[in-house]
Amino acid sequence: NVREEKVSVCIIGGGVSGLVAAQTVAQQSTKLIDNTIDNNDMQKVVLVEASSTFGGRVQSDKTPDGFTLDRGFAVFIEEYPYSKQLLDYDALNLQQFLPGALIKVSSSSDDNQLARVSDPLRRPQDTLIALMSPIGTLLDKIKTVPLL
């Protein structure tokens, strides 16, 4: 059941760029209204998103056992000039991520044990943790030595 509709602006995708585009169009429309443009002359804006959620490649999923898994954009440089204009960094409460991961492992004593896998090149203090981690075999760990 397809319906045709005329719009002034059609934004494809509700990822970060699409949401910023929608916000920009909304701000411009508000300026037009404030300058006494007739409401009948207002733009009709539509944002089309294929998935059931907004955010594009930036998503967080909750597992049934309560873990949050982030996927998508992993690096954010706070010095992006446009981001500084658009975002309230204090409200976002941005945090630094340490290199590496916590991996859920099953063991007979604790089914929710998390093992840290880290990059000893970027965090030399994690070298012992990486060696003692139950992730990977001793041979796997030896094979990484040339990378140091």
C-alpha positions as protocol buffer text, in pm:
chain_id: "A"
residue {
  index: 1
  type: ASN
  ca { x: 0 y: 0 z: 0 }
}
residue {
  index: 2
  type: VAL
  ca { x: 206 y: 292 z: -132 }
}
residue {
  index: 3
  type: ARG
  ca { x: 88 y: 649 z: -109 }
}
residue {
  index: 4
  type: GLU
  ca { x: 231 y: 946 z: -291 }
}
residue {
  index: 5
  type: GLU
  ca { x: 303 y: 1260 z: -100 }
}
residue {
  index: 6
  type: LYS
  ca { x: 471 y: 1586 z: -196 }
}
residue {
  index: 7
  type: VAL
  ca { x: 736 y: 1706 z: 45 }
}
residue {
  index: 8
  type: SER
  ca { x: 982 y: 1993 z: 47 }
}
residue {
  index: 9
  type: VAL
  ca { x: 1261 y: 1793 z: 208 }
}
residue {
  index: 10
  type: CYS
  ca { x: 1301 y: 1416 z: 232 }
}
residue {
  index: 11
  type: ILE
  ca { x: 1580 y: 1294 z: 459 }
}
residue {
  index: 12
  type: ILE
  ca { x: 1684 y: 935 z: 396 }
}
residue {
  index: 13
  type: GLY
  ca { x: 1810 y: 760 z: 707 }
}
residue {
  index: 14
  type: GLY
  ca { x: 1778 y: 824 z: 1079 }
}
residue {
  index: 15
  type: GLY
  ca { x: 2146 y: 784 z: 1156 }
}
residue {
  index: 16
  type: VAL
  ca { x: 2356 y: 1062 z: 1304 }
}
residue {
  index: 17
  type: SER
  ca { x: 2375 y: 1255 z: 976 }
}
residue {
  index: 18
  type: GLY
  ca { x: 2003 y: 1220 z: 906 }
}
residue {
  index: 19
  type: LEU
  ca { x: 1909 y: 1333 z: 1255 }
}
residue {
  index: 20
  type: VAL
  ca { x: 2141 y: 1634 z: 1228 }
}
residue {
  index: 21
  type: ALA
  ca { x: 1988 y: 1718 z: 889 }
}
residue {
  index: 22
  type: ALA
  ca { x: 1638 y: 1699 z: 1039 }
}
residue {
  index: 23
  type: GLN
  ca { x: 1741 y: 1919 z: 1331 }
}
residue {
  index: 24
  type: THR
  ca { x: 1894 y: 2174 z: 1093 }
}
residue {
  index: 25
  type: VAL
  ca { x: 1580 y: 2185 z: 876 }
}
residue {
  index: 26
  type: ALA
  ca { x: 1363 y: 2219 z: 1188 }
}
residue {
  index: 27
  type: GLN
  ca { x: 1573 y: 2512 z: 1313 }
}
residue {
  index: 28
  type: GLN
  ca { x: 1551 y: 2684 z: 973 }
}
residue {
  index: 29
  type: SER
  ca { x: 1172 y: 2631 z: 966 }
}
residue {
  index: 30
  type: THR
  ca { x: 1144 y: 2787 z: 1312 }
}
residue {
  index: 31
  type: LYS
  ca { x: 1336 y: 3092 z: 1189 }
}
residue {
  index: 32
  type: LEU
  ca { x: 1092 y: 3122 z: 895 }
}
residue {
  index: 33
  type: ILE
  ca { x: 792 y: 3110 z: 1130 }
}
residue {
  index: 34
  type: ASP
  ca { x: 950 y: 3371 z: 1359 }
}
residue {
  index: 35
  type: ASN
  ca { x: 990 y: 3599 z: 1057 }
}
residue {
  index: 36
  type: THR
  ca { x: 612 y: 3581 z: 1000 }
}
residue {
  index: 37
  type: ILE
  ca { x: 608 y: 3350 z: 700 }
}
residue {
  index: 38
  type: ASP
  ca { x: 257 y: 3216 z: 649 }
}
residue {
  index: 39
  type: ASN
  ca { x: 221 y: 2864 z: 793 }
}
residue {
  index: 40
  type: ASN
  ca { x: 74 y: 2751 z: 458 }
}
residue {
  index: 41
  type: ASP
  ca { x: 411 y: 2825 z: 297 }
}
residue {
  index: 42
  type: MET
  ca { x: 601 y: 2608 z: 547 }
}
residue {
  index: 43
  type: GLN
  ca { x: 812 y: 2322 z: 426 }
}
residue {
  index: 44
  type: LYS
  ca { x: 692 y: 1967 z: 472 }
}
residue {
  index: 45
  type: VAL
  ca { x: 981 y: 1753 z: 594 }
}
residue {
  index: 46
  type: VAL
  ca { x: 988 y: 1374 z: 608 }
}
residue {
  index: 47
  type: LEU
  ca { x: 1259 y: 1155 z: 760 }
}
residue {
  index: 48
  type: VAL
  ca { x: 1255 y: 797 z: 627 }
}
residue {
  index: 49
  type: GLU
  ca { x: 1427 y: 521 z: 826 }
}
residue {
  index: 50
  type: ALA
  ca { x: 1439 y: 154 z: 722 }
}
residue {
  index: 51
  type: SER
  ca { x: 1491 y: 5 z: 1067 }
}
residue {
  index: 52
  type: SER
  ca { x: 1270 y: 19 z: 1374 }
}
residue {
  index: 53
  type: THR
  ca { x: 1509 y: 252 z: 1563 }
}
residue {
  index: 54
  type: PHE
  ca { x: 1701 y: 569 z: 1496 }
}
residue {
  index: 55
  type: GLY
  ca { x: 2077 y: 598 z: 1529 }
}
residue {
  index: 56
  type: GLY
  ca { x: 2200 y: 425 z: 1216 }
}
residue {
  index: 57
  type: ARG
  ca { x: 2519 y: 233 z: 1284 }
}
residue {
  index: 58
  type: VAL
  ca { x: 2536 y: 370 z: 1638 }
}
residue {
  index: 59
  type: GLN
  ca { x: 2328 y: 135 z: 1854 }
}
residue {
  index: 60
  type: SER
  ca { x: 2328 y: -24 z: 2197 }
}
residue {
  index: 61
  type: ASP
  ca { x: 2167 y: -362 z: 2253 }
}
residue {
  index: 62
  type: LYS
  ca { x: 2067 y: -508 z: 2590 }
}
residue {
  index: 63
  type: THR
  ca { x: 2121 y: -878 z: 2638 }
}
residue {
  index: 64
  type: PRO
  ca { x: 1867 y: -1085 z: 2836 }
}
residue {
  index: 65
  type: ASP
  ca { x: 2117 y: -1105 z: 3123 }
}
residue {
  index: 66
  type: GLY
  ca { x: 2154 y: -728 z: 3148 }
}
residue {
  index: 67
  type: PHE
  ca { x: 2472 y: -652 z: 2952 }
}
residue {
  index: 68
  type: THR
  ca { x: 2483 y: -352 z: 2718 }
}
residue {
  index: 69
  type: LEU
  ca { x: 2655 y: -417 z: 2387 }
}
residue {
  index: 70
  type: ASP
  ca { x: 2754 y: -110 z: 2187 }
}
residue {
  index: 71
  type: ARG
  ca { x: 2803 y: -138 z: 1814 }
}
residue {
  index: 72
  type: GLY
  ca { x: 2890 y: 112 z: 1549 }
}
residue {
  index: 73
  type: PHE
  ca { x: 3088 y: 432 z: 1575 }
}
residue {
  index: 74
  type: ALA
  ca { x: 3359 y: 372 z: 1834 }
}
residue {
  index: 75
  type: VAL
  ca { x: 3567 y: 689 z: 1823 }
}
residue {
  index: 76
  type: PHE
  ca { x: 3442 y: 1038 z: 1889 }
}
residue {
  index: 77
  type: ILE
  ca { x: 3680 y: 1331 z: 1864 }
}
residue {
  index: 78
  type: GLU
  ca { x: 3550 y: 1606 z: 2088 }
}
residue {
  index: 79
  type: GLU
  ca { x: 3719 y: 1874 z: 1882 }
}
residue {
  index: 80
  type: TYR
  ca { x: 3490 y: 1833 z: 1578 }
}
residue {
  index: 81
  type: PRO
  ca { x: 3375 y: 2198 z: 1538 }
}
residue {
  index: 82
  type: TYR
  ca { x: 3023 y: 2111 z: 1426 }
}
residue {
  index: 83
  type: SER
  ca { x: 2978 y: 1864 z: 1712 }
}
residue {
  index: 84
  type: LYS
  ca { x: 3070 y: 2138 z: 1957 }
}
residue {
  index: 85
  type: GLN
  ca { x: 2790 y: 2352 z: 1813 }
}
residue {
  index: 86
  type: LEU
  ca { x: 2527 y: 2077 z: 1811 }
}
residue {
  index: 87
  type: LEU
  ca { x: 2593 y: 1875 z: 2123 }
}
residue {
  index: 88
  type: ASP
  ca { x: 2584 y: 1957 z: 2493 }
}
residue {
  index: 89
  type: TYR
  ca { x: 2896 y: 1770 z: 2606 }
}
residue {
  index: 90
  type: ASP
  ca { x: 2817 y: 1821 z: 2976 }
}
residue {
  index: 91
  type: ALA
  ca { x: 2470 y: 1668 z: 2937 }
}
residue {
  index: 92
  type: LEU
  ca { x: 2615 y: 1374 z: 2741 }
}
residue {
  index: 93
  type: ASN
  ca { x: 2861 y: 1297 z: 3024 }
}
residue {
  index: 94
  type: LEU
  ca { x: 3117 y: 1162 z: 2777 }
}
residue {
  index: 95
  type: GLN
  ca { x: 3356 y: 901 z: 2915 }
}
residue {
  index: 96
  type: GLN
  ca { x: 3686 y: 765 z: 2788 }
}
residue {
  index: 97
  type: PHE
  ca { x: 3696 y: 399 z: 2689 }
}
residue {
  index: 98
  type: LEU
  ca { x: 4003 y: 194 z: 2768 }
}
residue {
  index: 99
  type: PRO
  ca { x: 4143 y: -11 z: 2478 }
}
residue {
  index: 100
  type: GLY
  ca { x: 4035 y: -373 z: 2500 }
}
residue {
  index: 101
  type: ALA
  ca { x: 3721 y: -561 z: 2592 }
}
residue {
  index: 102
  type: LEU
  ca { x: 3550 y: -752 z: 2868 }
}
residue {
  index: 103
  type: ILE
  ca { x: 3450 y: -1096 z: 2743 }
}
residue {
  index: 104
  type: LYS
  ca { x: 3194 y: -1311 z: 2918 }
}
residue {
  index: 105
  type: VAL
  ca { x: 3331 y: -1657 z: 2988 }
}
residue {
  index: 106
  type: SER
  ca { x: 3161 y: -1958 z: 3141 }
}
residue {
  index: 107
  type: SER
  ca { x: 3331 y: -2145 z: 3417 }
}
residue {
  index: 108
  type: SER
  ca { x: 3215 y: -2401 z: 3668 }
}
residue {
  index: 109
  type: SER
  ca { x: 3246 y: -2151 z: 3954 }
}
residue {
  index: 110
  type: ASP
  ca { x: 3090 y: -1840 z: 3800 }
}
residue {
  index: 111
  type: ASP
  ca { x: 2871 y: -1829 z: 3488 }
}
residue {
  index: 112
  type: ASN
  ca { x: 2903 y: -1450 z: 3464 }
}
residue {
  index: 113
  type: GLN
  ca { x: 3281 y: -1413 z: 3484 }
}
residue {
  index: 114
  type: LEU
  ca { x: 3424 y: -1135 z: 3269 }
}
residue {
  index: 115
  type: ALA
  ca { x: 3777 y: -1167 z: 3133 }
}
residue {
  index: 116
  type: ARG
  ca { x: 3970 y: -858 z: 3028 }
}
residue {
  index: 117
  type: VAL
  ca { x: 4148 y: -860 z: 2695 }
}
residue {
  index: 118
  type: SER
  ca { x: 4368 y: -557 z: 2654 }
}
residue {
  index: 119
  type: ASP
  ca { x: 4627 y: -406 z: 2424 }
}
residue {
  index: 120
  type: PRO
  ca { x: 4962 y: -410 z: 2607 }
}
residue {
  index: 121
  type: LEU
  ca { x: 5109 y: -171 z: 2349 }
}
residue {
  index: 122
  type: ARG
  ca { x: 4865 y: 103 z: 2446 }
}
residue {
  index: 123
  type: ARG
  ca { x: 4832 y: -1 z: 2810 }
}
residue {
  index: 124
  type: PRO
  ca { x: 5155 y: -167 z: 2922 }
}
residue {
  index: 125
  type: GLN
  ca { x: 5014 y: -195 z: 3276 }
}
residue {
  index: 126
  type: ASP
  ca { x: 4768 y: -455 z: 3138 }
}
residue {
  index: 127
  type: THR
  ca { x: 5038 y: -694 z: 3012 }
}
residue {
  index: 128
  type: LEU
  ca { x: 5007 y: -929 z: 3310 }
}
residue {
  index: 129
  type: ILE
  ca { x: 4627 y: -921 z: 3289 }
}
residue {
  index: 130
  type: ALA
  ca { x: 4648 y: -1013 z: 2919 }
}
residue {
  index: 131
  type: LEU
  ca { x: 4885 y: -1303 z: 2992 }
}
residue {
  index: 132
  type: MET
  ca { x: 4666 y: -1438 z: 3273 }
}
residue {
  index: 133
  type: SER
  ca { x: 4339 y: -1397 z: 3083 }
}
residue {
  index: 134
  type: PRO
  ca { x: 4146 y: -1720 z: 3012 }
}
residue {
  index: 135
  type: ILE
  ca { x: 4088 y: -1588 z: 2659 }
}
residue {
  index: 136
  type: GLY
  ca { x: 4318 y: -1756 z: 2408 }
}
residue {
  index: 137
  type: THR
  ca { x: 4567 y: -2035 z: 2458 }
}
residue {
  index: 138
  type: LEU
  ca { x: 4927 y: -1994 z: 2570 }
}
residue {
  index: 139
  type: LEU
  ca { x: 5030 y: -2053 z: 2207 }
}
residue {
  index: 140
  type: ASP
  ca { x: 4796 y: -1772 z: 2094 }
}
residue {
  index: 141
  type: LYS
  ca { x: 4962 y: -1537 z: 2343 }
}
residue {
  index: 142
  type: ILE
  ca { x: 5314 y: -1640 z: 2236 }
}
residue {
  index: 143
  type: LYS
  ca { x: 5222 y: -1569 z: 1873 }
}
residue {
  index: 144
  type: THR
  ca { x: 5149 y: -1206 z: 1967 }
}
residue {
  index: 145
  type: VAL
  ca { x: 5500 y: -1144 z: 2110 }
}
residue {
  index: 146
  type: PRO
  ca { x: 5645 y: -1029 z: 1772 }
}
residue {
  index: 147
  type: LEU
  ca { x: 5382 y: -755 z: 1769 }
}
residue {
  index: 148
  type: LEU
  ca { x: 5537 y: -601 z: 2081 }
}
